[in-house]
Amino acid sequence: MVLTCLGYMKVLVAEKCGFCHGVRNAISVAEKVLAAENDVYSLGPIIHNRDVVERLAKSGLKTVSEVEAIRSGTVLIRSHGAAPKQIARLEEKGLNIVDATCILVKRVQHIAGELEAQGYKVVIIGEENHPEVQAVVGCAKDVIVIADESDLHRLPQNAKLGVVCQTTQNPEHFGRMLGAMGRGSFSEMKVINTLCKEAIKRQESAVRLCEQVDVMFVLGGLESANTRRLAELCAKVNKHTFHLQNWNELDTNVLHGKRTAGVTAGASTPDWIIGEFVKNLEVFDSSG
Amino acid sequence: MVLTCLGYMKVLVAEKCGFCHGVRNAISVAEKVLAAENDVYSLGPIIHNRDVVERLAKSGLKTVSEVEAIRSGTVLIRSHGAAPKQIARLEEKGLNIVDATCILVKRVQHIAGELEAQGYKVVIIGEENHPEVQAVVGCAKDVIVIADESDLHRLPQNAKLGVVCQTTQNPEHFGRMLGAMGRGSFSEMKVINTLCKEAIKRQESAVRLCEQVDVMFVLGGLESANTRRLAELCAKVNKHTFHLQNWNELDTNVLHGKRTAGVTAGASTPDWIIGEFVKNLEVFDSSG
């Protein structure tokens, strides 16, 4: 934990926060391709951070939501991956494909396919509309998505379930869902722990920090699953928790009367966003 | 549900209760062997019911707790099974072995061995000192027994866990333990549902019944795991729940002022114990 106690506000930054390996790799891949080529697309935002995506757009990266929007050039597969069908369509179009999928996400996709081949009914615990989950859903014929208890009715009776988890979920939720599934009528359940250990460390570090501060800021994209998870966990411990994309989004009224602030950031939040936020916070007069 | 409303007390008997297939088979095997042979032993009580064991003892069945206590003749392997090492020692002694192990218990033993052969660390959710669990523990080199949350520290970190369950546990507890294990640091968890479906039906039927009555009686051996489970579940719903072995154990003071009584019985409780109890209850004057 970095202790910075200058100016009016004591600001504590979570020991583990900001870019993870997968995000760092995706940006590095994008930058290399953009330096070498002109016609570069990303199928969906390369990472879930608007500021980073805008910066890469200035370097020429065109973010599209559909395969059909790309006619020529190079396509980056974003950190959250893409379904095999989408990749096949890109190949059919003769496009140059550069894969920037996080290796842990790639592993979930691979495991989903393997579990199905082994005769398991594939189940992923995660958010149905998140691109990582959508890509995994595309890796097996019939995948059941369980976001929470309200989805348990989707599980077949007496089945052999092959279970994976969206990488950015938290262990508590993963365990709760496995417990709920375990109370049901399954015959067998093969669970592969596909949680990202880095994400878990960030969650633990964020929760520890937010217990000690008057106000907690979680910086990162509003679409970013891992950032939202951090914000959810912190909000359970510290009700003065705010999920923001950057300093500009802060309503400084929330700082009034606060003496200590905690800052953490999702895996797709660049250091300069965190640095700028901390710097502004340290010199903010919260007493007035 | 059988409604018997004669005399003073309305007595309701659980729809599913009494002998299960495994117990019926073990008794039938014992009776056949006793009819044909003179020197017949059971390694531990053949089922967990004192009245039945006493009746079989009158027919000549000698119950011993150690292999060493048997010198010659025929040995019955009880419904809860025996560990392979024990059976090997019986074989070494040249004894005639007759296996009366419940087929569902046999399945758990087989699965434990298979999971270990597949490279899983075998875990059984159940009562450490119960003979069924002890026999399963003997079927793999290193089995971890998890009775409840206090045993979770026994699990290794980041391991491939192969999980089975004592057949007479209840799904709620099984699920709770799987949830707790799922919150941990496992890498993989292969869970085979080894719960006895008959036991589950008896549990559901007992819980439904005890919601409707003033006093609930659970009949069966005090050592009987499935009977104890019934009593535990009923006690959560109806605080006037009593686990008794037979009518003689009843303190009739507990009947005073009660109008309706529920009766259920474990899988090792014979019909005549249930019948005698119900008959006596129906003619008992609980108003005085």
Coordinates of C-alpha atoms in Angstrom, one line a residue:
Chain A
M1 CA 0.0 0.0 0.0
V2 CA 1.3 3.4 -1.0
L3 CA 0.7 6.1 1.7
T4 CA 0.5 9.6 0.3
C5 CA -0.3 12.2 2.9
L6 CA 0.2 15.6 1.3
G7 CA -2.2 18.5 1.4
Y8 CA -5.6 18.1 2.9
M9 CA -6.7 14.6 2.1
K10 CA -4.9 11.4 3.2
V11 CA -5.0 9.2 0.1
L12 CA -4.4 5.5 0.2
V13 CA -3.9 3.5 -3.0
A14 CA -4.7 -0.2 -3.0
E15 CA -1.6 -2.4 -3.0
K16 CA -2.9 -4.2 -6.1
C17 CA -4.7 -2.3 -8.8
G18 CA -4.6 -1.1 -12.4
F19 CA -3.4 -3.0 -15.5
C20 CA -3.2 -6.7 -15.4
H21 CA -1.1 -8.8 -17.7
G22 CA -3.9 -9.5 -20.1
V23 CA -4.8 -5.9 -20.5
R24 CA -1.2 -4.8 -20.8
N25 CA -0.7 -7.4 -23.5
A26 CA -3.8 -6.4 -25.5
I27 CA -2.7 -2.7 -25.5
S28 CA 0.8 -3.6 -26.4
V29 CA -0.4 -5.9 -29.3
A30 CA -2.7 -3.1 -30.5
E31 CA 0.1 -0.5 -30.4
K32 CA 2.4 -2.8 -32.4
V33 CA -0.2 -3.5 -35.0
L34 CA -1.1 0.2 -35.3
A35 CA 2.5 1.1 -35.7
A36 CA 2.9 -1.3 -38.6
E37 CA -0.5 -1.1 -40.4
N38 CA -3.1 1.3 -41.5
D39 CA -6.4 -0.5 -41.6
V40 CA -6.8 -1.8 -38.1
Y41 CA -10.1 -2.8 -36.4
S42 CA -11.1 -4.1 -33.0
L43 CA -14.1 -6.3 -32.7
G44 CA -15.7 -4.5 -29.8
P45 CA -13.7 -2.3 -27.4
I46 CA -10.2 -3.8 -27.1
I47 CA -10.5 -3.4 -23.3
H48 CA -13.3 -1.9 -21.2
N49 CA -11.7 1.5 -20.7
R50 CA -13.1 4.5 -22.6
D51 CA -10.0 6.6 -22.1
V52 CA -7.7 4.0 -23.4
V53 CA -10.0 3.2 -26.3
E54 CA -10.1 6.9 -27.3
R55 CA -6.3 7.1 -27.1
L56 CA -5.9 4.1 -29.4
A57 CA -8.6 5.5 -31.7
K58 CA -6.4 8.6 -32.2
S59 CA -3.6 6.2 -33.3
G60 CA -6.0 4.8 -35.9
L61 CA -7.8 1.9 -34.2
K62 CA -11.4 1.5 -35.5
T63 CA -13.7 -0.2 -33.0
V64 CA -16.7 -2.0 -34.6
S65 CA -19.4 -4.1 -33.1
E66 CA -20.0 -6.5 -36.0
V67 CA -17.9 -8.6 -38.3
E68 CA -19.9 -7.2 -41.2
A69 CA -18.6 -3.7 -40.6
I70 CA -15.0 -4.8 -41.6
R71 CA -14.2 -5.1 -45.3
S72 CA -10.4 -5.3 -45.3
G73 CA -7.3 -5.0 -43.2
T74 CA -6.3 -6.4 -39.8
V75 CA -8.8 -7.3 -37.0
L76 CA -7.8 -7.4 -33.4
I77 CA -9.6 -9.9 -31.2
R78 CA -10.0 -8.0 -27.9
S79 CA -8.9 -9.1 -24.5
H80 CA -12.3 -10.7 -23.8
G81 CA -12.0 -12.9 -26.8
A82 CA -14.4 -13.8 -29.6
A83 CA -16.5 -16.8 -30.3
P84 CA -15.2 -19.4 -32.8
K85 CA -18.0 -18.6 -35.2
Q86 CA -17.0 -14.9 -35.3
I87 CA -13.4 -15.8 -35.9
A88 CA -14.5 -18.2 -38.7
R89 CA -16.5 -15.3 -40.3
L90 CA -13.4 -13.1 -40.2
E91 CA -11.3 -15.8 -41.8
E92 CA -13.9 -16.3 -44.5
K93 CA -13.6 -12.6 -45.3
G94 CA -9.8 -13.1 -45.7
L95 CA -9.0 -10.6 -43.0
N96 CA -5.7 -10.6 -41.1
I97 CA -6.5 -11.7 -37.5
V98 CA -4.4 -10.7 -34.5
D99 CA -5.5 -12.4 -31.3
A100 CA -5.2 -10.2 -28.2
T101 CA -7.4 -12.5 -26.0
C102 CA -6.3 -12.7 -22.4
I103 CA -4.7 -16.2 -21.9
L104 CA -6.9 -16.9 -18.9
V105 CA -10.0 -16.2 -21.0
K106 CA -8.6 -18.4 -23.8
R107 CA -8.3 -21.1 -21.1
V108 CA -11.9 -20.8 -20.2
Q109 CA -12.9 -21.1 -23.8
H110 CA -10.8 -24.2 -24.2
I111 CA -12.1 -25.8 -21.1
A112 CA -15.7 -25.2 -22.1
G113 CA -15.1 -27.1 -25.3
E114 CA -13.2 -29.9 -23.6
L115 CA -16.0 -30.3 -20.9
E116 CA -18.6 -30.6 -23.7
A117 CA -16.5 -33.2 -25.5
Q118 CA -16.3 -35.2 -22.2
G119 CA -20.1 -35.3 -22.1
Y120 CA -20.7 -32.6 -19.6
K121 CA -23.4 -30.0 -19.9
V122 CA -21.4 -26.8 -19.8
V123 CA -22.3 -24.1 -17.2
I124 CA -20.6 -20.8 -16.9
I125 CA -21.1 -18.7 -13.8
G126 CA -21.0 -15.1 -15.0
E127 CA -22.8 -12.2 -16.6
E128 CA -24.8 -13.3 -19.6
N129 CA -24.2 -10.2 -21.7
H130 CA -20.5 -9.8 -21.0
P131 CA -18.3 -10.3 -24.0
E132 CA -16.1 -12.8 -22.2
V133 CA -19.1 -14.9 -21.3
Q134 CA -20.6 -14.5 -24.8
A135 CA -17.3 -15.8 -26.3
V136 CA -17.3 -18.8 -24.0
V137 CA -21.0 -19.5 -24.8
G138 CA -19.8 -19.7 -28.5
C139 CA -17.2 -22.3 -27.7
A140 CA -19.6 -25.2 -27.0
K141 CA -23.0 -26.2 -28.5
D142 CA -25.1 -25.5 -25.6
V143 CA -23.9 -23.4 -22.6
I144 CA -26.0 -22.5 -19.6
V145 CA -25.2 -19.1 -18.1
I146 CA -25.8 -18.7 -14.3
A147 CA -25.5 -15.1 -13.1
D148 CA -27.2 -15.7 -9.8
E149 CA -29.8 -17.8 -8.0
S150 CA -32.6 -16.6 -10.3
D151 CA -30.9 -18.6 -13.2
L152 CA -30.7 -21.9 -11.4
H153 CA -34.0 -23.1 -13.0
R154 CA -32.0 -23.3 -16.3
L155 CA -30.1 -26.3 -15.0
P156 CA -31.3 -29.7 -16.2
Q157 CA -32.2 -32.3 -13.6
N158 CA -29.8 -35.2 -12.8
A159 CA -27.2 -33.9 -15.3
K160 CA -23.5 -34.1 -15.6
L161 CA -22.5 -30.5 -15.2
G162 CA -19.2 -29.1 -16.4
V163 CA -18.7 -25.8 -14.6
V164 CA -16.4 -22.8 -15.3
C165 CA -16.5 -19.2 -14.1
Q166 CA -16.1 -15.8 -15.8
T167 CA -12.5 -15.0 -14.8
T168 CA -13.4 -11.7 -13.1
Q169 CA -16.1 -13.1 -10.7
N170 CA -15.2 -13.3 -7.0
P171 CA -14.6 -16.5 -5.1
E172 CA -17.5 -15.8 -2.7
H173 CA -20.0 -15.6 -5.5
F174 CA -18.5 -18.6 -7.3
G175 CA -18.8 -20.6 -4.1
R176 CA -22.3 -19.5 -3.4
M177 CA -23.4 -20.6 -6.9
L178 CA -21.6 -23.9 -6.6
G179 CA -23.3 -24.4 -3.2
A180 CA -26.7 -23.7 -4.7
M181 CA -26.0 -26.1 -7.6
G182 CA -24.8 -28.7 -5.1
R183 CA -28.2 -28.6 -3.4
G184 CA -29.8 -29.5 -6.6
S185 CA -30.3 -32.8 -8.4
F186 CA -27.0 -33.1 -10.4
S187 CA -25.5 -36.5 -10.9
E188 CA -21.9 -35.2 -11.4
M189 CA -20.3 -31.8 -11.3
K190 CA -16.9 -31.1 -12.7
V191 CA -15.8 -27.6 -11.7
I192 CA -12.7 -26.0 -13.1
N193 CA -11.6 -23.0 -11.2
T194 CA -11.1 -20.4 -13.9
L195 CA -11.1 -17.3 -11.7
C196 CA -8.2 -14.9 -12.4
K197 CA -5.9 -14.9 -9.3
E198 CA -4.8 -11.4 -10.1
A199 CA -8.4 -10.3 -10.0
I200 CA -8.9 -12.0 -6.6
K201 CA -5.8 -10.3 -5.2
R202 CA -7.2 -6.9 -6.4
Q203 CA -10.5 -7.7 -4.7
E204 CA -8.9 -8.6 -1.4
S205 CA -6.6 -5.6 -1.5
A206 CA -9.6 -3.3 -2.3
V207 CA -11.7 -4.7 0.5
R208 CA -8.9 -4.3 3.0
L209 CA -8.3 -0.7 2.0
C210 CA -11.9 0.4 2.0
E211 CA -12.3 -0.8 5.6
Q212 CA -9.8 1.9 6.6
V213 CA -11.0 5.0 4.7
D214 CA -13.9 7.5 4.9
V215 CA -14.5 7.4 1.2
M216 CA -13.5 4.8 -1.5
F217 CA -13.0 5.4 -5.2
V218 CA -13.0 2.6 -7.7
L219 CA -11.7 3.8 -11.0
G220 CA -12.5 2.0 -14.3
G221 CA -14.8 1.5 -17.2
L222 CA -18.5 1.2 -16.4
E223 CA -18.6 -1.8 -18.6
S224 CA -15.6 -3.4 -17.0
A225 CA -16.7 -6.5 -15.1
N226 CA -13.7 -6.7 -12.9
T227 CA -14.1 -3.0 -11.9
R228 CA -17.8 -3.4 -11.2
R229 CA -16.9 -6.4 -9.0
L230 CA -14.4 -4.2 -7.1
A231 CA -17.1 -1.6 -6.6
E232 CA -19.7 -4.1 -5.5
L233 CA -17.3 -5.6 -2.9
C234 CA -16.2 -2.3 -1.6
A235 CA -19.8 -1.0 -1.4
K236 CA -20.7 -3.9 0.9
V237 CA -17.9 -2.7 3.3
N238 CA -17.9 1.0 2.8
K239 CA -21.1 2.7 1.8
H240 CA -19.2 5.8 0.6
T241 CA -17.9 3.9 -2.4
F242 CA -17.9 5.5 -5.9
H243 CA -17.3 3.8 -9.2
L244 CA -15.9 6.5 -11.6
Q245 CA -14.1 6.4 -14.9
N246 CA -11.8 9.3 -14.1
W247 CA -11.3 12.6 -12.1
N248 CA -13.7 14.5 -14.4
E249 CA -16.6 12.4 -13.3
L250 CA -16.1 13.1 -9.6
D251 CA -18.7 15.2 -7.8
T252 CA -16.4 16.8 -5.3
N253 CA -19.3 17.4 -2.9
V254 CA -18.8 13.7 -1.8
L255 CA -15.4 14.7 -0.4
H256 CA -16.6 17.3 2.1
G257 CA -15.7 16.4 5.7
K258 CA -13.8 13.3 4.6
R259 CA -10.2 12.9 5.9
T260 CA -9.0 9.7 4.3
A261 CA -9.8 8.4 0.8
G262 CA -9.0 5.0 -0.7
V263 CA -8.3 4.5 -4.4
T264 CA -8.4 1.3 -6.4
A265 CA -8.7 0.7 -10.1
G266 CA -9.9 -2.1 -12.4
A267 CA -7.5 -4.2 -14.5
S268 CA -8.2 -2.0 -17.5
T269 CA -7.6 1.3 -15.9
P270 CA -4.3 2.9 -17.0
D271 CA -1.8 4.3 -14.5
W272 CA -2.2 7.8 -15.7
I273 CA -5.9 7.8 -14.8
I274 CA -5.0 6.6 -11.3
G275 CA -2.1 9.0 -11.0
E276 CA -4.2 12.0 -12.1
F277 CA -7.0 11.1 -9.7
V278 CA -4.7 10.6 -6.7
K279 CA -2.8 13.9 -7.4
N280 CA -6.0 15.9 -7.6
L281 CA -7.4 14.2 -4.5
E282 CA -4.3 15.0 -2.5
V283 CA -4.5 18.7 -3.1
F284 CA -8.3 19.0 -2.7
D285 CA -9.5 21.0 0.3
S286 CA -12.2 18.8 1.7
S287 CA -12.8 20.9 4.8
G288 CA -14.6 23.8 3.1
Chain B
M1 CA -49.4 -40.4 4.1
V2 CA -51.4 -42.8 6.2
L3 CA -54.0 -41.1 8.4
T4 CA -54.9 -43.0 11.5
C5 CA -57.3 -41.1 13.7
L6 CA -58.5 -43.5 16.4
G7 CA -58.7 -43.0 20.1
Y8 CA -57.3 -39.9 21.6
M9 CA -54.3 -38.9 19.5
K10 CA -54.4 -38.3 15.8
V11 CA -51.3 -40.0 14.5
L12 CA -49.8 -39.3 11.1
V13 CA -47.1 -41.6 9.6
A14 CA -44.6 -40.2 7.1
E15 CA -45.3 -41.3 3.5
K16 CA -41.8 -42.6 3.1
C17 CA -40.2 -44.3 6.1
G18 CA -38.7 -47.5 7.4
F19 CA -36.7 -50.2 5.7
C20 CA -34.8 -49.2 2.5
H21 CA -33.7 -51.6 -0.1
G22 CA -30.2 -51.9 1.3
V23 CA -31.3 -52.7 4.8
R24 CA -33.9 -55.2 3.6
N25 CA -31.3 -56.9 1.5
A26 CA -28.8 -57.0 4.4
I27 CA -31.3 -58.6 6.7
S28 CA -32.5 -61.1 4.0
V29 CA -28.9 -62.1 3.3
A30 CA -28.3 -62.6 7.0
E31 CA -31.4 -64.7 7.5
K32 CA -30.5 -66.9 4.5
V33 CA -26.9 -67.5 5.8
L34 CA -28.2 -68.1 9.3
A35 CA -30.7 -70.7 8.0
A36 CA -27.9 -72.6 6.2
E37 CA -24.9 -72.2 8.5
N38 CA -23.9 -72.4 12.2
D39 CA -20.9 -70.2 12.6
V40 CA -22.0 -66.8 11.3
Y41 CA -20.4 -63.4 12.2
S42 CA -21.1 -59.9 11.4
L43 CA -18.2 -57.4 11.3
G44 CA -20.0 -54.6 13.3
P45 CA -23.8 -54.5 13.6
I46 CA -25.3 -55.6 10.3
I47 CA -27.6 -52.6 10.4
H48 CA -27.9 -49.8 12.9
N49 CA -30.9 -51.1 14.7
R50 CA -30.5 -52.7 18.1
D51 CA -33.9 -54.6 18.0
V52 CA -33.1 -56.1 14.7
V53 CA -29.6 -57.0 15.7
E54 CA -30.9 -58.6 18.9
R55 CA -33.4 -60.6 16.9
L56 CA -30.7 -61.9 14.5
A57 CA -28.5 -62.7 17.5
K58 CA -31.2 -65.0 18.7
S59 CA -31.0 -66.8 15.4
G60 CA -27.2 -67.2 15.9
L61 CA -25.6 -64.1 14.4
K62 CA -22.5 -63.1 16.3
T63 CA -21.6 -59.5 16.0
V64 CA -17.9 -58.7 16.5
S65 CA -16.0 -55.4 16.2
E66 CA -12.6 -56.8 15.0
V67 CA -11.5 -59.2 12.3
E68 CA -9.2 -60.8 15.0
A69 CA -12.3 -62.0 16.9
I70 CA -13.3 -64.4 14.2
R71 CA -11.5 -67.8 13.9
S72 CA -13.7 -69.7 11.5
G73 CA -17.0 -69.8 9.7
T74 CA -18.9 -67.2 7.6
V75 CA -18.5 -63.4 7.9
L76 CA -21.2 -61.0 6.8
I77 CA -20.0 -57.6 5.6
R78 CA -22.6 -55.3 7.0
S79 CA -24.8 -52.8 5.0
H80 CA -22.3 -50.0 5.6
G81 CA -19.5 -52.0 4.0
A82 CA -15.9 -52.7 5.1
A83 CA -12.6 -51.4 4.0
P84 CA -10.6 -53.5 1.4
K85 CA -7.9 -54.1 4.1
Q86 CA -10.4 -55.6 6.4
I87 CA -11.7 -57.8 3.7
A88 CA -8.2 -58.9 2.7
R89 CA -7.5 -59.9 6.4
L90 CA -10.7 -62.0 6.4
E91 CA -9.6 -63.6 3.2
E92 CA -6.1 -64.3 4.6
K93 CA -7.9 -66.1 7.5
G94 CA -9.6 -68.3 5.0
L95 CA -13.1 -67.2 6.1
N96 CA -16.2 -67.5 4.0
I97 CA -17.2 -63.9 3.2
V98 CA -20.8 -62.9 2.3
D99 CA -21.1 -59.3 1.3
A100 CA -24.3 -57.5 2.4
T101 CA -23.0 -54.0 1.6
C102 CA -25.7 -51.6 0.3
I103 CA -25.1 -51.2 -3.5
L104 CA -25.1 -47.4 -3.1
V105 CA -22.4 -47.6 -0.4
K106 CA -20.5 -50.0 -2.7
R107 CA -20.7 -47.3 -5.4
V108 CA -19.2 -44.6 -3.2
Q109 CA -16.3 -47.0 -2.4
H110 CA -15.7 -47.7 -6.1
I111 CA -15.9 -44.0 -7.0
A112 CA -13.4 -43.0 -4.3
G113 CA -10.9 -45.5 -5.7
E114 CA -11.6 -44.3 -9.3
L115 CA -11.2 -40.6 -8.4
E116 CA -7.9 -41.3 -6.7
A117 CA -6.7 -43.2 -9.8
Q118 CA -7.7 -40.2 -11.9
G119 CA -5.3 -38.0 -9.9
Y120 CA -7.9 -36.4 -7.6
K121 CA -7.4 -35.8 -3.9
V122 CA -10.4 -37.7 -2.5
V123 CA -12.8 -35.9 -0.2
I124 CA -15.9 -37.4 1.5
I125 CA -18.5 -35.2 3.1
G126 CA -19.7 -37.1 6.1
E127 CA -19.2 -38.2 9.6
E128 CA -15.6 -39.3 10.3
N129 CA -16.5 -42.2 12.7
H130 CA -19.4 -43.6 10.8
P131 CA -18.6 -47.1 9.4
E132 CA -19.7 -46.2 5.9
V133 CA -17.3 -43.3 5.8
Q134 CA -14.6 -45.4 7.5
A135 CA -15.0 -48.0 4.8
V136 CA -14.7 -45.4 2.0
V137 CA -11.6 -43.9 3.7
G138 CA -10.1 -47.4 3.3
C139 CA -10.8 -47.4 -0.4
A140 CA -8.2 -44.8 -1.3
K141 CA -4.7 -44.0 0.0
D142 CA -5.5 -40.7 1.4
V143 CA -9.1 -39.5 2.0
I144 CA -10.0 -36.2 3.6
V145 CA -13.2 -36.3 5.6
I146 CA -15.2 -33.1 5.9
A147 CA -18.0 -33.2 8.5
D148 CA -18.7 -29.5 8.5
E149 CA -17.0 -26.1 8.1
S150 CA -14.6 -26.8 11.0
D151 CA -12.9 -29.5 8.8
L152 CA -12.3 -27.3 5.8
H153 CA -8.7 -26.5 6.9
R154 CA -7.9 -30.1 6.0
L155 CA -8.2 -29.3 2.3
P156 CA -4.9 -28.7 0.5
Q157 CA -4.5 -25.5 -1.4
N158 CA -4.9 -25.4 -5.2
A159 CA -5.7 -29.1 -5.4
K160 CA -7.7 -31.3 -7.7
L161 CA -10.5 -32.4 -5.4
G162 CA -12.5 -35.6 -6.1
V163 CA -15.6 -35.3 -3.9
V164 CA -18.2 -37.8 -2.8
C165 CA -20.7 -37.8 0.0
Q166 CA -21.9 -40.2 2.7
T167 CA -25.1 -41.6 1.2
T168 CA -27.3 -40.5 4.1
Q169 CA -26.3 -36.9 4.3
N170 CA -28.9 -34.4 3.2
P171 CA -28.7 -32.2 0.0
E172 CA -28.7 -28.9 1.9
H173 CA -25.6 -29.9 3.9
F174 CA -23.9 -31.4 0.8
G175 CA -24.5 -28.1 -1.1
R176 CA -23.3 -26.0 1.8
M177 CA -20.1 -27.9 2.0
L178 CA -19.6 -27.7 -1.8
G179 CA -20.2 -24.0 -1.6
A180 CA -17.6 -23.6 1.2
M181 CA -15.1 -25.6 -0.7
G182 CA -15.9 -23.6 -3.9
R183 CA -14.9 -20.4 -2.1
G184 CA -11.5 -21.9 -1.4
S185 CA -8.4 -22.2 -3.6
F186 CA -9.1 -25.5 -5.5
S187 CA -7.9 -25.8 -9.0
E188 CA -10.5 -28.5 -10.0
M189 CA -13.4 -30.1 -8.2
K190 CA -15.0 -33.3 -9.5
V191 CA -18.1 -34.0 -7.5
I192 CA -20.1 -37.2 -7.8
N193 CA -23.5 -37.1 -6.2
T194 CA -23.6 -40.2 -4.1
L195 CA -26.5 -39.2 -1.9
C196 CA -29.2 -41.9 -1.6
K197 CA -32.3 -40.7 -3.3
E198 CA -34.5 -42.9 -1.0
A199 CA -32.9 -41.1 2.0
I200 CA -33.7 -37.7 0.4
K201 CA -37.3 -38.7 -0.1
R202 CA -37.6 -39.8 3.5
Q203 CA -36.1 -36.5 4.7
E204 CA -38.5 -34.5 2.5
S205 CA -41.5 -36.6 3.7
A206 CA -40.4 -36.2 7.4
V207 CA -40.0 -32.5 7.1
R208 CA -43.4 -32.1 5.4
L209 CA -45.1 -34.1 8.1
C210 CA -43.5 -32.5 11.1
E211 CA -44.7 -29.1 10.0
Q212 CA -48.3 -30.3 10.6
V213 CA -48.1 -32.0 14.0
D214 CA -47.8 -31.0 17.6
V215 CA -45.1 -33.6 18.4
M216 CA -42.8 -35.6 16.1
F217 CA -41.2 -39.0 16.7
V218 CA -38.3 -40.3 14.7
L219 CA -37.8 -44.0 15.3
G220 CA -34.5 -45.7 14.8
G221 CA -31.1 -46.6 16.1
L222 CA -29.2 -43.9 17.9
E223 CA -26.1 -44.8 15.8
S224 CA -28.1 -44.8 12.6
A225 CA -26.8 -41.8 10.5
N226 CA -30.0 -41.6 8.3
T227 CA -32.2 -41.6 11.4
R228 CA -30.1 -38.9 13.1
R229 CA -30.4 -36.9 9.9
L230 CA -34.2 -37.2 10.0
A231 CA -34.2 -36.1 13.6
E232 CA -31.9 -33.1 13.0
L233 CA -34.1 -31.9 10.0
C234 CA -37.3 -32.4 11.9
A235 CA -36.0 -30.6 15.0
K236 CA -35.2 -27.5 12.9
V237 CA -38.9 -27.3 12.0
N238 CA -40.6 -28.8 15.0
K239 CA -38.9 -28.3 18.4
H240 CA -41.1 -31.1 19.9
T241 CA -39.1 -33.8 18.0
F242 CA -37.9 -36.9 19.7
H243 CA -35.5 -39.5 18.4
L244 CA -36.3 -42.9 20.0
Q245 CA -35.5 -46.5 19.4
N246 CA -38.9 -47.8 20.2
W247 CA -42.1 -47.3 22.3
N248 CA -40.3 -48.4 25.6
E249 CA -38.1 -45.4 25.4
L250 CA -40.9 -42.9 25.3
D251 CA -41.5 -40.6 28.2
T252 CA -45.3 -40.3 27.9
N253 CA -45.2 -36.9 29.7
V254 CA -44.2 -35.4 26.3
L255 CA -47.6 -36.4 25.0
H256 CA -49.7 -34.3 27.4
G257 CA -51.8 -31.7 25.7
K258 CA -50.7 -32.8 22.2
R259 CA -53.5 -33.6 19.7
T260 CA -51.5 -34.7 16.6
A261 CA -48.4 -36.7 16.5
G262 CA -46.2 -37.5 13.5
V263 CA -44.1 -40.6 13.2
T264 CA -41.2 -41.3 10.8
A265 CA -38.5 -44.0 11.0
G266 CA -35.0 -44.5 9.7
A267 CA -34.1 -46.9 6.9
S268 CA -33.0 -49.5 9.4
T269 CA -36.2 -49.4 11.6
P270 CA -38.4 -52.5 11.1
D271 CA -42.1 -52.2 10.4
W272 CA -43.0 -53.9 13.7
I273 CA -41.3 -51.2 15.7
I274 CA -43.2 -48.5 13.7
G275 CA -46.5 -50.5 14.0
E276 CA -46.2 -51.0 17.7
F277 CA -45.4 -47.3 18.3
V278 CA -48.3 -46.0 16.2
K279 CA -50.7 -48.5 17.8
N280 CA -49.7 -47.5 21.4
L281 CA -49.8 -43.8 20.5
E282 CA -53.3 -44.0 19.0
V283 CA -54.8 -45.4 22.2
F284 CA -52.8 -43.1 24.6
D285 CA -54.9 -40.6 26.5
S286 CA -53.0 -37.4 26.1
S287 CA -55.5 -35.2 27.8
G288 CA -54.9 -36.3 31.4

